[in-house]
Amino acid sequence: MKKETVQPAKYLTGGLELPGDKSISHRYAMLAGLAEGTSELRHFSAAADCHSTLDCMRALGAEVKIDKDTVQVTGSGVRGLKSSWRALDAGNSGTTMRLLAGILAGQAFTSKLTGDESLQKRPMGRVIGPLREMGADIRGREDNFAPLEIRGSRLKAMHYMMPMASAQVKSAVLLAGLFADGVTSVTEPAGTRDHTELALEEFGAQIEKDGRTVRIHGLGSGNGSGKLIAKPLDVPGDLSSAVFFIAAASVLPDSNLLIHNVGLNPTRTAILDLFASMGASIQMLGLKSSQGELVGDLSVKGSSLKGGAIAGRQIPLLIDELPMLAALGPYTEEGIEIRDAAELRVKESDRIAALAENLRRMGATVEERPDGLKVAGRRAGKLRGAEIEPRGDHRIAMAFAVAALGAEGNTVIRNSDCAGVSFPKFFEELNRMADR
Ligand code: S3P
């Protein structure tokens, strides 16, 4: 396993191009595989997770051609998927497994869905439950874990009151709704990212939104064209990847970054508002709408962060950014407190435990709680370089590489390759932009 040594840096400077947005790439790949014709997906994510989705779609009969970051996916229409002779492997990707479960529930064949060791420990009951209510026959280990066996069937439309705020659960139900008779609706308890709704509209599905409720008309319901239509799409840069650089630049004075072509969908930008409220210097430039998604550049300058508490409805909108925020705690004036985020324990790793353990390795003062953690600010002392164990979790590896930039002495990130799950060139880009 590869190790990466991160040296302290004075500041970050230069321009940055991001990998394509991971969440959007998954959705475009799946819907392109259900559309009639060839969709050219440009600036498709380099993340291993999104390539797991492409592999699954290929195994289900879609034609997939990859040329650098342009991916051509040819589907045979919404009834065109074929049964895969082997188990579909979602790798490390929860989005692949949960969203595909929704699609597979509506097929006229049986599929097996599996994933790596981490994914096999993550809860799938949250999608098994609603998909069963729609009529699918799904079996999993202990009724909650992969491998999943999904016997697709004719689905009934339903209204689902989601017990948790999860874009993956919402998406699984909406995707199953494509194949159901009638109108399927989902009401979420708090807002989550809406890329599935936007992507479904782009491909021609009929979607309606009303506050926290989204409705989808089943393709056989007589409304709309009854099919999904292939189209060329540009994937914006991944804001959740940009966040590591925004965080680094914000705590290293004299930093000056320009991040190009970032996806700025309002259901993802809570992190920018939070950074701004803590005193970060971030400017959005050239904001434009692109195929339903907002895109722009971000200019980030060094500043001094105040810190503060993050809780309640903020959590689902910041869920992937919480590791970075916690690891920044020791660089803020007041520290960082995260509450109501027990969900972090069932991500790619138990992120609360991984954060607490590695922050302590660097000398931070941390209180670990069942639903979050409290990390003391600057006054508790400077971080020191340490050996970091990311537990195979990309966001933990990257968060601590950033924390290492302001520490005393070098930090070693074990199993640093795991960053490739979302950002294969992360360390290369960080080294290029860090001035030592
Ligand atoms: C995602 C939704 C979130 C997020 C994950 C990507 C998506 O998961 O953490 O990285 O693309 O829909 P949950 O729906 O489990 O909150």
Short mmCIF file of N, CA, C and O in Angstrom, two decimals, residues 243-326:
data_model
loop_
_atom_site.label_atom_id
_atom_site.label_comp_id
_atom_site.label_asym_id
_atom_site.label_seq_id
_atom_site.Cartn_x
_atom_site.Cartn_y
_atom_site.Cartn_z
N VAL A 243 -13.36 21.34 -2.03
CA VAL A 243 -13.40 21.75 -0.63
C VAL A 243 -12.06 21.55 0.09
O VAL A 243 -11.67 22.35 0.93
N PHE A 244 -11.33 20.51 -0.29
CA PHE A 244 -10.04 20.28 0.38
C PHE A 244 -9.07 21.42 0.07
O PHE A 244 -8.30 21.85 0.93
N PHE A 245 -9.13 21.93 -1.16
CA PHE A 245 -8.24 23.02 -1.54
C PHE A 245 -8.74 24.36 -0.97
O PHE A 245 -7.95 25.20 -0.57
N ILE A 246 -10.05 24.51 -0.92
CA ILE A 246 -10.61 25.75 -0.34
C ILE A 246 -10.22 25.81 1.14
O ILE A 246 -9.80 26.86 1.65
N ALA A 247 -10.31 24.67 1.81
CA ALA A 247 -9.96 24.61 3.23
C ALA A 247 -8.48 24.93 3.43
O ALA A 247 -8.11 25.75 4.28
N ALA A 248 -7.63 24.31 2.61
CA ALA A 248 -6.18 24.52 2.76
C ALA A 248 -5.85 25.99 2.52
O ALA A 248 -5.13 26.62 3.31
N ALA A 249 -6.41 26.57 1.44
CA ALA A 249 -6.10 27.96 1.13
C ALA A 249 -6.63 28.88 2.21
O ALA A 249 -6.02 29.91 2.52
N SER A 250 -7.76 28.52 2.82
CA SER A 250 -8.36 29.40 3.82
C SER A 250 -7.54 29.47 5.10
O SER A 250 -7.58 30.48 5.80
N VAL A 251 -6.82 28.42 5.42
CA VAL A 251 -6.06 28.47 6.69
C VAL A 251 -4.58 28.78 6.49
O VAL A 251 -3.86 28.96 7.47
N LEU A 252 -4.12 28.85 5.26
CA LEU A 252 -2.72 29.22 5.03
C LEU A 252 -2.71 30.66 4.49
O LEU A 252 -3.05 30.90 3.33
N PRO A 253 -2.34 31.64 5.33
CA PRO A 253 -2.38 33.04 4.89
C PRO A 253 -1.52 33.19 3.63
O PRO A 253 -0.61 32.41 3.41
N ASP A 254 -1.82 34.17 2.81
CA ASP A 254 -1.11 34.43 1.55
C ASP A 254 -1.48 33.46 0.44
O ASP A 254 -0.92 33.51 -0.65
N SER A 255 -2.40 32.54 0.70
CA SER A 255 -2.83 31.65 -0.38
C SER A 255 -3.66 32.43 -1.38
O SER A 255 -4.34 33.39 -1.03
N ASN A 256 -3.62 31.96 -2.62
CA ASN A 256 -4.41 32.60 -3.67
C ASN A 256 -4.70 31.55 -4.74
O ASN A 256 -3.83 31.14 -5.47
N LEU A 257 -5.94 31.09 -4.78
CA LEU A 257 -6.30 29.98 -5.68
C LEU A 257 -7.41 30.42 -6.62
O LEU A 257 -8.31 31.15 -6.22
N LEU A 258 -7.36 29.88 -7.84
CA LEU A 258 -8.50 30.04 -8.73
C LEU A 258 -8.93 28.63 -9.14
O LEU A 258 -8.16 27.89 -9.76
N ILE A 259 -10.13 28.24 -8.75
CA ILE A 259 -10.62 26.91 -9.06
C ILE A 259 -11.64 27.03 -10.19
O ILE A 259 -12.62 27.75 -10.05
N HIS A 260 -11.35 26.34 -11.30
CA HIS A 260 -12.16 26.53 -12.50
C HIS A 260 -13.35 25.59 -12.57
O HIS A 260 -13.27 24.45 -12.12
N ASN A 261 -14.43 26.07 -13.17
CA ASN A 261 -15.53 25.20 -13.61
C ASN A 261 -16.06 24.29 -12.48
O ASN A 261 -16.05 23.08 -12.61
N VAL A 262 -16.48 24.92 -11.40
CA VAL A 262 -16.95 24.16 -10.24
C VAL A 262 -18.49 24.06 -10.27
O VAL A 262 -19.15 25.06 -10.53
N GLY A 263 -19.02 22.90 -9.98
CA GLY A 263 -20.46 22.74 -9.85
C GLY A 263 -20.94 23.50 -8.62
O GLY A 263 -20.43 23.28 -7.52
N LEU A 264 -21.90 24.43 -8.81
CA LEU A 264 -22.34 25.27 -7.69
C LEU A 264 -23.84 25.13 -7.46
O LEU A 264 -24.53 26.09 -7.10
N ASN A 265 -24.34 23.93 -7.69
CA ASN A 265 -25.75 23.62 -7.40
C ASN A 265 -26.05 24.04 -5.95
O ASN A 265 -25.32 23.67 -5.03
N PRO A 266 -27.13 24.82 -5.75
CA PRO A 266 -27.42 25.34 -4.39
C PRO A 266 -27.60 24.25 -3.33
O PRO A 266 -27.47 24.54 -2.14
N THR A 267 -27.91 23.00 -3.75
CA THR A 267 -28.04 21.95 -2.73
C THR A 267 -26.66 21.41 -2.33
O THR A 267 -26.57 20.49 -1.52
N ARG A 268 -25.60 21.98 -2.90
CA ARG A 268 -24.25 21.55 -2.53
C ARG A 268 -23.42 22.67 -1.91
O ARG A 268 -22.33 22.41 -1.37
N THR A 269 -23.88 23.93 -2.05
CA THR A 269 -22.99 25.05 -1.70
C THR A 269 -23.08 25.50 -0.24
O THR A 269 -22.49 26.51 0.12
N ALA A 270 -23.79 24.73 0.59
CA ALA A 270 -23.86 25.11 2.02
C ALA A 270 -22.46 25.25 2.60
O ALA A 270 -22.22 26.10 3.47
N ILE A 271 -21.53 24.49 2.08
CA ILE A 271 -20.15 24.56 2.60
C ILE A 271 -19.53 25.93 2.32
O ILE A 271 -18.77 26.46 3.14
N LEU A 272 -19.88 26.52 1.18
CA LEU A 272 -19.30 27.84 0.86
C LEU A 272 -19.89 28.90 1.77
O LEU A 272 -19.19 29.79 2.25
N ASP A 273 -21.20 28.79 2.04
CA ASP A 273 -21.84 29.74 2.96
C ASP A 273 -21.24 29.59 4.35
O ASP A 273 -20.99 30.57 5.05
N LEU A 274 -21.00 28.34 4.75
CA LEU A 274 -20.45 28.12 6.09
C LEU A 274 -19.03 28.70 6.19
O LEU A 274 -18.70 29.42 7.14
N PHE A 275 -18.21 28.41 5.18
CA PHE A 275 -16.85 28.97 5.19
C PHE A 275 -16.93 30.51 5.26
O PHE A 275 -16.21 31.13 6.02
N ALA A 276 -17.81 31.09 4.44
CA ALA A 276 -17.92 32.55 4.41
C ALA A 276 -18.32 33.07 5.79
O ALA A 276 -17.77 34.05 6.29
N SER A 277 -19.27 32.36 6.45
CA SER A 277 -19.72 32.84 7.77
C SER A 277 -18.61 32.70 8.81
O SER A 277 -18.63 33.34 9.84
N MET A 278 -17.64 31.85 8.53
CA MET A 278 -16.51 31.70 9.46
C MET A 278 -15.36 32.65 9.12
O MET A 278 -14.30 32.58 9.74
N GLY A 279 -15.53 33.45 8.06
CA GLY A 279 -14.51 34.45 7.75
C GLY A 279 -13.63 34.12 6.55
O GLY A 279 -12.67 34.83 6.25
N ALA A 280 -13.96 33.06 5.79
CA ALA A 280 -13.15 32.71 4.62
C ALA A 280 -13.35 33.74 3.52
O ALA A 280 -14.37 34.43 3.47
N SER A 281 -12.36 33.85 2.65
CA SER A 281 -12.45 34.79 1.54
C SER A 281 -12.66 33.98 0.25
O SER A 281 -11.71 33.46 -0.32
N ILE A 282 -13.92 33.83 -0.15
CA ILE A 282 -14.25 33.02 -1.34
C ILE A 282 -15.16 33.85 -2.23
O ILE A 282 -16.15 34.41 -1.76
N GLN A 283 -14.81 33.92 -3.50
CA GLN A 283 -15.65 34.67 -4.44
C GLN A 283 -16.08 33.76 -5.57
O GLN A 283 -15.25 33.01 -6.10
N MET A 284 -17.38 33.84 -5.92
CA MET A 284 -17.87 33.08 -7.09
C MET A 284 -17.75 33.97 -8.30
O MET A 284 -18.19 35.13 -8.28
N LEU A 285 -17.20 33.44 -9.38
CA LEU A 285 -17.03 34.24 -10.59
C LEU A 285 -17.70 33.55 -11.77
O LEU A 285 -17.66 32.32 -11.87
N GLY A 286 -18.26 34.35 -12.67
CA GLY A 286 -18.79 33.82 -13.94
C GLY A 286 -19.83 32.74 -13.77
O GLY A 286 -19.81 31.74 -14.49
N LEU A 287 -20.75 32.92 -12.80
CA LEU A 287 -21.77 31.91 -12.55
C LEU A 287 -22.69 31.75 -13.77
O LEU A 287 -23.19 32.73 -14.29
N LYS A 288 -22.88 30.51 -14.23
CA LYS A 288 -23.84 30.30 -15.34
C LYS A 288 -24.57 28.98 -15.16
O LYS A 288 -24.11 28.11 -14.41
N SER A 289 -25.71 28.89 -15.85
CA SER A 289 -26.48 27.66 -15.76
C SER A 289 -26.07 26.74 -16.91
O SER A 289 -25.93 27.18 -18.04
N SER A 290 -25.84 25.49 -16.60
CA SER A 290 -25.42 24.55 -17.64
C SER A 290 -26.21 23.26 -17.48
O SER A 290 -26.01 22.53 -16.52
N GLN A 291 -27.12 23.02 -18.39
CA GLN A 291 -27.91 21.79 -18.42
C GLN A 291 -28.53 21.46 -17.06
O GLN A 291 -28.39 20.35 -16.55
N GLY A 292 -29.16 22.48 -16.49
CA GLY A 292 -29.85 22.28 -15.22
C GLY A 292 -28.98 22.50 -14.00
O GLY A 292 -29.48 22.67 -12.89
N GLU A 293 -27.69 22.49 -14.16
CA GLU A 293 -26.77 22.66 -13.02
C GLU A 293 -26.11 24.05 -13.10
O GLU A 293 -25.88 24.57 -14.20
N LEU A 294 -25.76 24.63 -11.95
CA LEU A 294 -25.03 25.91 -11.94
C LEU A 294 -23.53 25.63 -11.90
O LEU A 294 -23.08 24.72 -11.20
N VAL A 295 -22.77 26.46 -12.62
CA VAL A 295 -21.32 26.26 -12.70
C VAL A 295 -20.64 27.63 -12.61
O VAL A 295 -21.20 28.62 -13.07
N GLY A 296 -19.47 27.69 -12.01
CA GLY A 296 -18.70 28.94 -11.98
C GLY A 296 -17.28 28.67 -11.52
O GLY A 296 -16.90 27.52 -11.27
N ASP A 297 -16.49 29.75 -11.42
CA ASP A 297 -15.12 29.62 -10.89
C ASP A 297 -15.14 30.11 -9.44
O ASP A 297 -16.00 30.90 -9.06
N LEU A 298 -14.16 29.67 -8.67
CA LEU A 298 -14.06 30.13 -7.29
C LEU A 298 -12.68 30.71 -7.07
O LEU A 298 -11.67 30.07 -7.38
N SER A 299 -12.65 31.92 -6.53
CA SER A 299 -11.37 32.51 -6.15
C SER A 299 -11.29 32.44 -4.62
O SER A 299 -12.21 32.84 -3.92
N VAL A 300 -10.21 31.87 -4.13
CA VAL A 300 -10.07 31.67 -2.67
C VAL A 300 -8.76 32.29 -2.21
O VAL A 300 -7.70 32.02 -2.79
N LYS A 301 -8.85 33.11 -1.16
CA LYS A 301 -7.62 33.72 -0.62
C LYS A 301 -7.44 33.31 0.83
O LYS A 301 -8.42 32.96 1.52
N GLY A 302 -6.23 33.36 1.30
CA GLY A 302 -5.93 33.01 2.69
C GLY A 302 -6.71 33.89 3.65
O GLY A 302 -7.00 35.05 3.35
N SER A 303 -7.10 33.35 4.79
CA SER A 303 -7.88 34.14 5.76
C SER A 303 -7.67 33.54 7.14
O SER A 303 -6.75 32.75 7.36
N SER A 304 -8.56 33.88 8.05
CA SER A 304 -8.46 33.29 9.37
C SER A 304 -9.87 32.82 9.73
O SER A 304 -10.83 33.60 9.65
N LEU A 305 -10.03 31.56 10.06
CA LEU A 305 -11.37 31.02 10.27
C LEU A 305 -11.75 31.05 11.74
O LEU A 305 -10.95 30.71 12.61
N LYS A 306 -13.01 31.41 11.95
CA LYS A 306 -13.52 31.54 13.32
C LYS A 306 -13.88 30.18 13.92
O LYS A 306 -13.71 29.95 15.11
N GLY A 307 -14.43 29.26 13.09
CA GLY A 307 -14.92 27.99 13.63
C GLY A 307 -16.35 28.12 14.10
O GLY A 307 -17.02 29.10 13.79
N GLY A 308 -16.86 27.13 14.82
CA GLY A 308 -18.24 27.19 15.30
C GLY A 308 -18.88 25.82 15.31
O GLY A 308 -18.21 24.80 15.13
N ALA A 309 -20.21 25.81 15.53
CA ALA A 309 -20.95 24.54 15.64
C ALA A 309 -21.75 24.29 14.37
O ALA A 309 -22.27 25.21 13.76
N ILE A 310 -21.86 23.01 14.00
CA ILE A 310 -22.62 22.59 12.81
C ILE A 310 -23.58 21.51 13.27
O ILE A 310 -23.14 20.52 13.88
N ALA A 311 -24.89 21.68 12.99
CA ALA A 311 -25.86 20.73 13.54
C ALA A 311 -27.17 20.77 12.76
O ALA A 311 -27.35 21.62 11.87
N GLY A 312 -28.08 19.85 13.09
CA GLY A 312 -29.45 19.85 12.58
C GLY A 312 -29.53 19.77 11.07
O GLY A 312 -28.88 18.95 10.44
N ARG A 313 -30.35 20.65 10.48
CA ARG A 313 -30.60 20.62 9.04
C ARG A 313 -29.39 20.94 8.19
O ARG A 313 -29.40 20.73 6.98
N GLN A 314 -28.36 21.52 8.82
CA GLN A 314 -27.13 21.80 8.05
C GLN A 314 -26.44 20.49 7.67
O GLN A 314 -25.76 20.43 6.65
N ILE A 315 -26.62 19.46 8.50
CA ILE A 315 -25.82 18.24 8.35
C ILE A 315 -25.98 17.56 6.99
O ILE A 315 -24.98 17.32 6.30
N PRO A 316 -27.24 17.26 6.53
CA PRO A 316 -27.34 16.56 5.24
C PRO A 316 -26.75 17.36 4.08
O PRO A 316 -26.26 16.78 3.12
N LEU A 317 -26.77 18.68 4.18
CA LEU A 317 -26.25 19.50 3.08
C LEU A 317 -24.73 19.64 3.12
O LEU A 317 -24.12 20.15 2.19
N LEU A 318 -24.13 19.17 4.21
CA LEU A 318 -22.67 19.30 4.36
C LEU A 318 -22.03 17.93 4.60
O LEU A 318 -20.86 17.87 4.96
N ILE A 319 -22.82 16.87 4.38
CA ILE A 319 -22.42 15.57 4.89
C ILE A 319 -21.01 15.15 4.44
O ILE A 319 -20.22 14.66 5.24
N ASP A 320 -20.67 15.38 3.18
CA ASP A 320 -19.35 14.93 2.69
C ASP A 320 -18.24 15.89 3.10
O ASP A 320 -17.05 15.57 2.95
N GLU A 321 -18.62 17.07 3.57
CA GLU A 321 -17.61 18.07 3.92
C GLU A 321 -17.24 18.03 5.40
O GLU A 321 -16.30 18.71 5.85
N LEU A 322 -17.98 17.23 6.18
CA LEU A 322 -17.74 17.23 7.63
C LEU A 322 -16.33 16.73 8.00
O LEU A 322 -15.72 17.29 8.93
N PRO A 323 -15.78 15.72 7.31
CA PRO A 323 -14.41 15.32 7.69
C PRO A 323 -13.42 16.48 7.55
O PRO A 323 -12.59 16.70 8.43
N MET A 324 -13.54 17.23 6.45
CA MET A 324 -12.60 18.35 6.26
C MET A 324 -12.81 19.41 7.33
O MET A 324 -11.84 19.94 7.88
N LEU A 325 -14.08 19.69 7.64
CA LEU A 325 -14.35 20.72 8.65
C LEU A 325 -13.78 20.32 10.01
O LEU A 325 -13.15 21.13 10.69
N ALA A 326 -13.97 19.05 10.38
CA ALA A 326 -13.46 18.60 11.69
C ALA A 326 -11.94 18.70 11.73
O ALA A 326 -11.35 19.16 12.72
#
